[in-house]
Coordinates of N, CA and C in Angstrom, one line a residue:
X143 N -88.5 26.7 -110.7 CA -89.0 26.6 -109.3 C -90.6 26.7 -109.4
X144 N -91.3 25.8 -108.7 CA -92.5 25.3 -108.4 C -93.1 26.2 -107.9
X145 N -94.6 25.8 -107.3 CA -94.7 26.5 -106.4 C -96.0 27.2 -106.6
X146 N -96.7 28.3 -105.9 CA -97.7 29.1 -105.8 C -97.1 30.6 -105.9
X147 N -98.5 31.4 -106.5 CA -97.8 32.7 -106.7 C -97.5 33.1 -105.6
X148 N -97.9 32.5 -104.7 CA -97.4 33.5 -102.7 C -96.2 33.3 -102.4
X149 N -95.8 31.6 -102.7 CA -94.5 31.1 -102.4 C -93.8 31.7 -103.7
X150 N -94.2 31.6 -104.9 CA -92.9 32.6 -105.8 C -92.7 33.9 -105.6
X151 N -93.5 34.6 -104.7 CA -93.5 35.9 -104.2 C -92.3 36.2 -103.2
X152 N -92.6 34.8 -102.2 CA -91.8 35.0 -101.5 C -90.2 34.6 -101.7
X153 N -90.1 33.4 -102.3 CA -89.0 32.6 -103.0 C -88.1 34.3 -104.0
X154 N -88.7 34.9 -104.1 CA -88.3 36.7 -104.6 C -87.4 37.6 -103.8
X155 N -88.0 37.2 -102.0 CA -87.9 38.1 -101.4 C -86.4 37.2 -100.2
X156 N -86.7 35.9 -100.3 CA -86.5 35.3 -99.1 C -85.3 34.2 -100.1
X157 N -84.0 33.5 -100.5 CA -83.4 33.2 -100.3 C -83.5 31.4 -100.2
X158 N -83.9 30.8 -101.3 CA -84.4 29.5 -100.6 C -82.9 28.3 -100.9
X159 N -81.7 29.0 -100.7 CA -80.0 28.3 -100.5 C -80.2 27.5 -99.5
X160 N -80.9 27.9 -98.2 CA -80.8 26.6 -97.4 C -82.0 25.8 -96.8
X161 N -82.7 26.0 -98.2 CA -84.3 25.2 -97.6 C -83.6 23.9 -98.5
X162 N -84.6 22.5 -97.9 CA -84.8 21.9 -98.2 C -86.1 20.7 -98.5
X163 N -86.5 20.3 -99.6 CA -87.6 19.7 -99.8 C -87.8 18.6 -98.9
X164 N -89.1 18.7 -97.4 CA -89.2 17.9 -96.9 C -90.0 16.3 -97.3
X165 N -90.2 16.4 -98.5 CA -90.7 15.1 -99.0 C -91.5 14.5 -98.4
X166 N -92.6 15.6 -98.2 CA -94.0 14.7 -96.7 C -95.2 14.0 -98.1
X167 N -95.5 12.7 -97.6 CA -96.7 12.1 -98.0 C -97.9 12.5 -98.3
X168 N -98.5 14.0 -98.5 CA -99.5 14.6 -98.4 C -100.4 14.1 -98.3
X169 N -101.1 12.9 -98.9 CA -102.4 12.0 -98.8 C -102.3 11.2 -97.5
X170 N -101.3 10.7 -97.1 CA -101.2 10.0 -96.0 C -101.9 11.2 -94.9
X171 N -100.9 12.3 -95.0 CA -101.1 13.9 -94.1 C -102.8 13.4 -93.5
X172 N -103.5 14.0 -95.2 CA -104.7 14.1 -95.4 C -105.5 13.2 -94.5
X173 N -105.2 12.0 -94.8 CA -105.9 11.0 -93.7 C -105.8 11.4 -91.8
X174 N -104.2 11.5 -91.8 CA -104.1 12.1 -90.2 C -104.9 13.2 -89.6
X175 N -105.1 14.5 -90.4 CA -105.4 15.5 -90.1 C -107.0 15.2 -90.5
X176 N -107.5 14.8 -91.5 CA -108.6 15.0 -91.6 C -108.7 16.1 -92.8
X177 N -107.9 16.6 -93.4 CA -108.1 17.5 -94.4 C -107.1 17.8 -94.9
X178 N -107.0 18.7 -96.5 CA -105.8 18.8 -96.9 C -105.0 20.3 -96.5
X179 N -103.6 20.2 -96.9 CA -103.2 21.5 -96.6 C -103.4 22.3 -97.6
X180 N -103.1 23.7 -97.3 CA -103.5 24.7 -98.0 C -102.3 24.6 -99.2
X181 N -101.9 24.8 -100.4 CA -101.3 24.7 -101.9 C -100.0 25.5 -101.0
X182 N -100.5 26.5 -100.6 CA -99.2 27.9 -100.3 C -97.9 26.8 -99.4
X183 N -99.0 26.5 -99.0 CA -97.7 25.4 -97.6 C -97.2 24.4 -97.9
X184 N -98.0 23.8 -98.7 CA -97.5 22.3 -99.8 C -96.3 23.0 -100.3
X185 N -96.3 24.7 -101.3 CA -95.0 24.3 -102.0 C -94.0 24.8 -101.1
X186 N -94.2 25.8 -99.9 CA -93.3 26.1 -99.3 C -92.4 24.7 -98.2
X187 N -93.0 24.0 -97.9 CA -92.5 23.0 -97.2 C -91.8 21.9 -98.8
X188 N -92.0 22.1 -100.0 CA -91.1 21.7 -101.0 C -89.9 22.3 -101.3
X189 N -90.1 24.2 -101.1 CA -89.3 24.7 -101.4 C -88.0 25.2 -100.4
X190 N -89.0 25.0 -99.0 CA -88.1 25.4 -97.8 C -88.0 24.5 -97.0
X191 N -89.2 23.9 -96.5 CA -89.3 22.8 -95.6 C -89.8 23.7 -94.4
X192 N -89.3 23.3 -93.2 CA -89.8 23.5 -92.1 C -88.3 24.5 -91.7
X193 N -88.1 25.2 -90.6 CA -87.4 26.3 -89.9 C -87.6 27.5 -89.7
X194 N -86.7 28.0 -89.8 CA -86.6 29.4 -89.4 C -86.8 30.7 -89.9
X195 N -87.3 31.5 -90.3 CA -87.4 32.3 -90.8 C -86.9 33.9 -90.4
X196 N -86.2 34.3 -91.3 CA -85.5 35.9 -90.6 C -85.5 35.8 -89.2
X197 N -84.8 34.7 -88.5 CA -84.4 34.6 -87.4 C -85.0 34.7 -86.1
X198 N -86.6 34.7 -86.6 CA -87.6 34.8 -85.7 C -88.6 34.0 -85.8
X199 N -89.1 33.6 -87.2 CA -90.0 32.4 -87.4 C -89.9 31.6 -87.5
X200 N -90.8 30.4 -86.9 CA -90.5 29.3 -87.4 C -91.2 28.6 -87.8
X201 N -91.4 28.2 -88.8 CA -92.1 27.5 -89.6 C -92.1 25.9 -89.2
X202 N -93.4 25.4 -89.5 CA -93.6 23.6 -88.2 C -93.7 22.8 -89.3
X203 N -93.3 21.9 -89.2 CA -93.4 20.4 -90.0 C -94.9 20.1 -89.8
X204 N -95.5 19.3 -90.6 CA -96.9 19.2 -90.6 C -97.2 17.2 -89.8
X205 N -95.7 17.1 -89.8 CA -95.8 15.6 -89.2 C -95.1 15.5 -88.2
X206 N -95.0 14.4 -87.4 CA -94.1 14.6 -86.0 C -92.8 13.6 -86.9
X207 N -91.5 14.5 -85.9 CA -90.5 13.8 -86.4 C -89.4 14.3 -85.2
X208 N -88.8 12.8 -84.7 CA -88.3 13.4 -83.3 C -86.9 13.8 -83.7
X209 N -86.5 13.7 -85.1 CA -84.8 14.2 -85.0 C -85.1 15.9 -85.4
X210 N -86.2 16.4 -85.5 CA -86.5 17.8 -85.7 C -87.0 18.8 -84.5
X211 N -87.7 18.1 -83.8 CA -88.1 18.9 -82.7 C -87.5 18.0 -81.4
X212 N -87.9 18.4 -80.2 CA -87.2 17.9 -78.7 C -88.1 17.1 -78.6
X213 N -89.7 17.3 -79.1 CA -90.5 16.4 -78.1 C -91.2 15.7 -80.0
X214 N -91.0 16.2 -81.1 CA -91.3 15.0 -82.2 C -92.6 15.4 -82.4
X215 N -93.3 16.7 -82.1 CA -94.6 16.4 -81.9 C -95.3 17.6 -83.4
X216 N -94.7 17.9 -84.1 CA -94.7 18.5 -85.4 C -95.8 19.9 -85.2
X217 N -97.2 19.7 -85.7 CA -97.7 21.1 -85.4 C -98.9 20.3 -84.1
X218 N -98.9 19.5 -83.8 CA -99.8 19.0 -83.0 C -99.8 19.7 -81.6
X219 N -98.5 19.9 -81.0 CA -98.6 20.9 -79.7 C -98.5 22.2 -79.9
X220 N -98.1 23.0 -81.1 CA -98.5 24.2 -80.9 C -99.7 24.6 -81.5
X221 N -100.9 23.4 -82.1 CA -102.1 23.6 -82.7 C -102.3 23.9 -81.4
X222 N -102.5 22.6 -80.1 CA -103.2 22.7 -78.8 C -102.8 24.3 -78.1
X223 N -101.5 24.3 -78.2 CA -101.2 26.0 -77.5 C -101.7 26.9 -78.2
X224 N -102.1 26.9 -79.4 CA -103.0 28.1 -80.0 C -104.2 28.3 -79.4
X225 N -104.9 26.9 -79.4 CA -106.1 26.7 -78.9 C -106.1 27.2 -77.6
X226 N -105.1 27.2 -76.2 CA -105.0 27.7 -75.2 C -105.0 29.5 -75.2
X227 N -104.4 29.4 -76.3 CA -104.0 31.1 -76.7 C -105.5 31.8 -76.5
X228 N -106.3 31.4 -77.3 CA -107.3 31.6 -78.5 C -107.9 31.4 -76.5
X229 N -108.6 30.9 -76.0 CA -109.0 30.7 -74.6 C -108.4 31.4 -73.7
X230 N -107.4 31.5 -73.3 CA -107.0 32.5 -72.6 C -107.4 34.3 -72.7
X231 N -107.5 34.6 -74.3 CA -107.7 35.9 -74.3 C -109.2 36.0 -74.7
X232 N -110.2 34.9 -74.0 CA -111.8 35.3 -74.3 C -112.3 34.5 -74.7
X233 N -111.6 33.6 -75.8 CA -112.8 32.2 -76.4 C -113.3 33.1 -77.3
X234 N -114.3 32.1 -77.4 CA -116.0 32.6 -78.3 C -116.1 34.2 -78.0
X235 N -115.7 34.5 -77.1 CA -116.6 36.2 -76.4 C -115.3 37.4 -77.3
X236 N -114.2 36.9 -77.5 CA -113.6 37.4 -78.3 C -112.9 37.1 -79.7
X237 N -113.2 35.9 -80.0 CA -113.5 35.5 -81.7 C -114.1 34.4 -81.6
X238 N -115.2 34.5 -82.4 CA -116.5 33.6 -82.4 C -116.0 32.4 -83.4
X239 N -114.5 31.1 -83.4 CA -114.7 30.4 -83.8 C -115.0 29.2 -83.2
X240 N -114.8 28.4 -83.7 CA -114.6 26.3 -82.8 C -113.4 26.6 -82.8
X241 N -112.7 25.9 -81.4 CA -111.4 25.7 -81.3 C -111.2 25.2 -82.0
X242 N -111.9 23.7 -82.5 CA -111.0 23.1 -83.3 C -111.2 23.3 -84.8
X243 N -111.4 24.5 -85.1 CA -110.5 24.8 -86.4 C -109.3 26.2 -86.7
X244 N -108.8 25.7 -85.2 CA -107.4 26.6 -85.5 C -106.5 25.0 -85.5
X245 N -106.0 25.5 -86.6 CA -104.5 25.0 -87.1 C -103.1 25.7 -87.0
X246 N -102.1 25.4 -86.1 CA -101.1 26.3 -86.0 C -100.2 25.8 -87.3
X247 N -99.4 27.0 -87.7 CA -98.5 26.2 -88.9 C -97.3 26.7 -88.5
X248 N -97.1 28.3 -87.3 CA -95.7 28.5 -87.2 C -95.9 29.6 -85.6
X249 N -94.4 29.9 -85.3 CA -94.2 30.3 -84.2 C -93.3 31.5 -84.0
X250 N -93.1 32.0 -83.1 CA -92.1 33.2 -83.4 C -91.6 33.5 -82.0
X251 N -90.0 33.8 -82.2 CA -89.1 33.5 -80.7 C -90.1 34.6 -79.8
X252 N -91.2 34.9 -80.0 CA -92.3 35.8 -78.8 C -93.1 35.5 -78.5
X253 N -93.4 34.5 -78.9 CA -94.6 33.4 -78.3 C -95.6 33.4 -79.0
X254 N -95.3 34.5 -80.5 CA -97.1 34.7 -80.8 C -97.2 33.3 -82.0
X255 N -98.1 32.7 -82.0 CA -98.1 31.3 -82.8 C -99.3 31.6 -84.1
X256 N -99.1 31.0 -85.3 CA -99.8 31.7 -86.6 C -100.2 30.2 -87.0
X257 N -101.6 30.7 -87.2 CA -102.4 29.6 -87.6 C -103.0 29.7 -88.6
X258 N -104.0 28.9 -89.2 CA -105.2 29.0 -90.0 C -106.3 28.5 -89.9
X259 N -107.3 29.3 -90.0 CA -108.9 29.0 -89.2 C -109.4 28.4 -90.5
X260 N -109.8 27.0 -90.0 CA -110.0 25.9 -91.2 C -111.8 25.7 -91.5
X261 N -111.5 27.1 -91.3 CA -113.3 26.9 -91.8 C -114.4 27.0 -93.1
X262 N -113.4 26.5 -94.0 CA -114.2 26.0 -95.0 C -113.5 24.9 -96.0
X263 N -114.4 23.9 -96.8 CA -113.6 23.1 -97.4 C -112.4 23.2 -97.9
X264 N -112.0 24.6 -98.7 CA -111.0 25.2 -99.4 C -109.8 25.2 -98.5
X265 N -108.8 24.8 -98.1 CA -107.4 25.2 -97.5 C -107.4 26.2 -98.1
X266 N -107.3 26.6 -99.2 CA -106.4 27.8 -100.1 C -107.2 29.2 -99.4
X267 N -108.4 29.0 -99.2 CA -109.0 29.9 -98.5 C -109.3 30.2 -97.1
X268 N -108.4 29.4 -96.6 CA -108.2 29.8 -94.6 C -107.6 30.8 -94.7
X269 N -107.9 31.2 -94.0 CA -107.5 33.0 -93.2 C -106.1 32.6 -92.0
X270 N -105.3 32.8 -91.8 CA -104.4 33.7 -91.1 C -104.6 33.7 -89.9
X271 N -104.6 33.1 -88.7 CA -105.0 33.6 -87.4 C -104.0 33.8 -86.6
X272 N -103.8 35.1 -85.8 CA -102.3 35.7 -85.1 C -102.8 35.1 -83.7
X273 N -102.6 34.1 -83.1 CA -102.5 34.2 -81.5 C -101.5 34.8 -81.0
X274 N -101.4 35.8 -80.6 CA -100.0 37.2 -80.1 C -100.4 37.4 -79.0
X275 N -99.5 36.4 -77.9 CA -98.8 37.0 -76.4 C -98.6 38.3 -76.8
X276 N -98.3 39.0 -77.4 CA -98.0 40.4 -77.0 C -98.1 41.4 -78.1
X277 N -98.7 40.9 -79.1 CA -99.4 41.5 -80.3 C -100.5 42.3 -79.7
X278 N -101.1 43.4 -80.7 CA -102.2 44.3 -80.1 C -103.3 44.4 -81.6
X279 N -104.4 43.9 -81.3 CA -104.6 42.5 -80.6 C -104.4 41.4 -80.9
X280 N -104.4 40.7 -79.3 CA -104.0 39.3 -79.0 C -104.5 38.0 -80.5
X281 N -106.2 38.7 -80.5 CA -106.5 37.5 -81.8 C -106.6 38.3 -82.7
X282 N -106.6 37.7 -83.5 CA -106.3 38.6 -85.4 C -106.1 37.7 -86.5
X283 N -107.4 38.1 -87.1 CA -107.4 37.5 -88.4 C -107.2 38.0 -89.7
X284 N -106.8 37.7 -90.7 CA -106.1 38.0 -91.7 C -107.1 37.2 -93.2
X285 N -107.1 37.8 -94.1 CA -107.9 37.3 -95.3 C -107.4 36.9 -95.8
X286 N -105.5 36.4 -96.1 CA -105.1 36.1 -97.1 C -104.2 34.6 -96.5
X287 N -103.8 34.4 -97.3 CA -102.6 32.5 -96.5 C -101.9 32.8 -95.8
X288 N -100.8 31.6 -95.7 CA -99.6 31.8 -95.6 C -98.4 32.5 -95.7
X289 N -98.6 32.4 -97.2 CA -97.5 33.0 -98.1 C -97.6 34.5 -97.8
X290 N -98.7 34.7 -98.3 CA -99.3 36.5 -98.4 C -99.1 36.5 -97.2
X291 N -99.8 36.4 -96.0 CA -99.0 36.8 -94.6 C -97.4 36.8 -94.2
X292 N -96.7 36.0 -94.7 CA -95.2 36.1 -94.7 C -94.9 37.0 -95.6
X293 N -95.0 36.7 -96.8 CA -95.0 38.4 -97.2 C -94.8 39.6 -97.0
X294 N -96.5 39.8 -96.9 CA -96.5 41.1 -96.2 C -96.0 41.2 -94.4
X295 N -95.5 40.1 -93.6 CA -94.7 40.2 -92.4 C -93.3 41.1 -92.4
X296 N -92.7 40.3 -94.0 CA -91.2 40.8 -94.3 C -90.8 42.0 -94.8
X297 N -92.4 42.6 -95.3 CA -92.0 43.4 -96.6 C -92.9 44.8 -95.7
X298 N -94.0 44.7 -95.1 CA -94.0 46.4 -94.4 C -94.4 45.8 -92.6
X299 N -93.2 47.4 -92.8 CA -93.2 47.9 -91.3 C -94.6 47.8 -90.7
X300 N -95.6 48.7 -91.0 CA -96.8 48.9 -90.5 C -97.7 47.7 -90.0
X301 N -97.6 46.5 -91.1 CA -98.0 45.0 -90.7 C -97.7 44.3 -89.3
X302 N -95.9 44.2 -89.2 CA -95.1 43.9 -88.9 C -95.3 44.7 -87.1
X303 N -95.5 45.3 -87.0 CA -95.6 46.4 -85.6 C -97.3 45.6 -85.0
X304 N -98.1 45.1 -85.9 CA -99.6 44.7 -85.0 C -99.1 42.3 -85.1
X305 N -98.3 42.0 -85.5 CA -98.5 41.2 -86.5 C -97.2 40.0 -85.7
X306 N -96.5 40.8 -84.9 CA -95.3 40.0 -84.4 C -94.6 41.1 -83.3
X307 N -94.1 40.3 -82.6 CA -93.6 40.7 -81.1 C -92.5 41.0 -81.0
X308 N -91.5 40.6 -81.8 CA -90.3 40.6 -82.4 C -89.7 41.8 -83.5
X309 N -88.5 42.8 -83.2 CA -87.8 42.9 -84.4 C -87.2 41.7 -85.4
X310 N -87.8 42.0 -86.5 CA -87.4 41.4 -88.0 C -85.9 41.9 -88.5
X311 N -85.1 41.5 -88.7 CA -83.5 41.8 -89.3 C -84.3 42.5 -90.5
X312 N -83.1 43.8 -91.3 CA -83.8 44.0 -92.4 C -83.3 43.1 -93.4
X313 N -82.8 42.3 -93.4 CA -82.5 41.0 -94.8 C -83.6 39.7 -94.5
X314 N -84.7 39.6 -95.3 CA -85.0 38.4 -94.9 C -84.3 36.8 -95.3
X315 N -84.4 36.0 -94.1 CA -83.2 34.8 -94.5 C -84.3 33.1 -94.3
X316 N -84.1 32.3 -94.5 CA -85.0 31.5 -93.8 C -82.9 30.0 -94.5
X317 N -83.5 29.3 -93.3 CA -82.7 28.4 -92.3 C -83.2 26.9 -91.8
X318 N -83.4 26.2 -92.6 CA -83.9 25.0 -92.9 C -83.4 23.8 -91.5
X319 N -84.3 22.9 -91.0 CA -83.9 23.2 -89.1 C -82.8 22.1 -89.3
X320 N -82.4 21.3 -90.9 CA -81.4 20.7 -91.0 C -80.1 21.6 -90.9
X321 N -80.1 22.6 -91.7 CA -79.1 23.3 -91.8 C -78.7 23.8 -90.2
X322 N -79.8 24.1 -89.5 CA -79.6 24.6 -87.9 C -78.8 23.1 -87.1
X323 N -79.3 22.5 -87.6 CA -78.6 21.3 -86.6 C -77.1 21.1 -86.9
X324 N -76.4 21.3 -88.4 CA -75.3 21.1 -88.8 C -74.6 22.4 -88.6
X325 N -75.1 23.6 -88.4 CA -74.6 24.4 -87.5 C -74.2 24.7 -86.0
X326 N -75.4 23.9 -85.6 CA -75.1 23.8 -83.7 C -73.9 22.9 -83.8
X327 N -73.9 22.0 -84.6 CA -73.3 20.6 -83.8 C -71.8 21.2 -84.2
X328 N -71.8 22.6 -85.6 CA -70.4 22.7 -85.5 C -69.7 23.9 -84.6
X329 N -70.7 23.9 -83.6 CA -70.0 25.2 -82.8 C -70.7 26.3 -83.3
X330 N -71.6 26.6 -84.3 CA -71.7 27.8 -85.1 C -73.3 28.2 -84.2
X331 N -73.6 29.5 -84.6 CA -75.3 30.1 -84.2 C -76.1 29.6 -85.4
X332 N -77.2 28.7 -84.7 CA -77.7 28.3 -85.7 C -78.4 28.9 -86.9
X333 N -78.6 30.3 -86.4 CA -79.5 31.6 -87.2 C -78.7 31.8 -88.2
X334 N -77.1 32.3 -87.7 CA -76.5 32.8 -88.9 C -75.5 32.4 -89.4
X335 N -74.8 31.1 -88.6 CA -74.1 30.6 -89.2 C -72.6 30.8 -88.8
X336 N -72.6 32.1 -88.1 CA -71.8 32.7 -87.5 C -70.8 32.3 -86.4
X337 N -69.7 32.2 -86.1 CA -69.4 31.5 -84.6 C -70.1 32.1 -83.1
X338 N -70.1 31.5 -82.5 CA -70.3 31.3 -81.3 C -70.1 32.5 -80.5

């Protein structure tokens, strides 16, 4: 198994039976977005792809793709809702960045959406940004990726209490949004698989 030491950290902790390799064009990416993605998310969208996480995350496709989402629009609307986020609780007067270098990468059934503040050449070096409806506080930045922020989301309590709005199941599971669709359509909960 491939990957980064954050994503083998987590690939440890988390279960990757129902991920699957989304086979995204990265350099194409690069041209869309204007920059590359951070290594942590490259291997996790190889190792997992995009979904669900311990039944509360969700991790975003980095491209629009309409048989995955309702409206196709990948991380492009909840980058803009972060950016609303990030405005709503102050702007500038309460974290001094540019909107536009928040990048959302995931979401959580509480509204709080997790980004990365793309402020320097390095992806591997963006920070973590919590826009949390109901997190204390609202903006919050973090020094380490992706991975390390999932991580430590799954693994302590104390994180997890400023960090997400949501109880975390104590098993972490992640749920690939293919696997979720072949479970809706069979009658089953898409989280666990479970019947109805």
């Amino acid at each position: 198994m491939g990957g980064t030491p954050g994503t083998a950290a987590l690939a440890q902790l988390v279960s990757t039976t129902h991920g699957v390799d989304e086979r995204i064009d990265w350099s194409g990416l690069e041209e869309t977005w204007g920059t590359r993605f951070p290594a942590d998310y490259v291997a996790f969208m190889e190792m997992y792809g995009a979904g669900e996480l311990s039944q509360a995350i969700g991790i975003l496709l980095p491209v629009p793709r309409s048989d995955a989402y309702s409206d196709g629009s990948g991380l492009k609307d909840e980058t803009a809702n972060a950016r609303g986020t990030w405005e709503m609780y102050g702007g500038r007067a309460a974290l001094d960045v540019d909107p536009d270098s928040i990048l959302a990468w995931g979401v959580t059934s509480g509204a709080d959406i997790y980004c990365w503040l793309t402020t320097g050449d390095d992806p591997d070096l963006w920070p973590v940004l919590v826009c949390g409806r109901h997190t204390n506080p609202h903006l919050q930045v973090h020094p380490f990726g992706m991975a390390e922020f999932l991580r430590r989301l799954l693994t302590d309590e104390e994180f997890q209490e400023e960090t997400i709005s949501v109880v975390l199941p104590g098993e972490p599971s992640f749920v690939n949004w293919r696997e979720q669709q072949r479970r809706l359509e069979a009658g089953l909960d898409p989280s666990t698989g479970d019947p109805w």
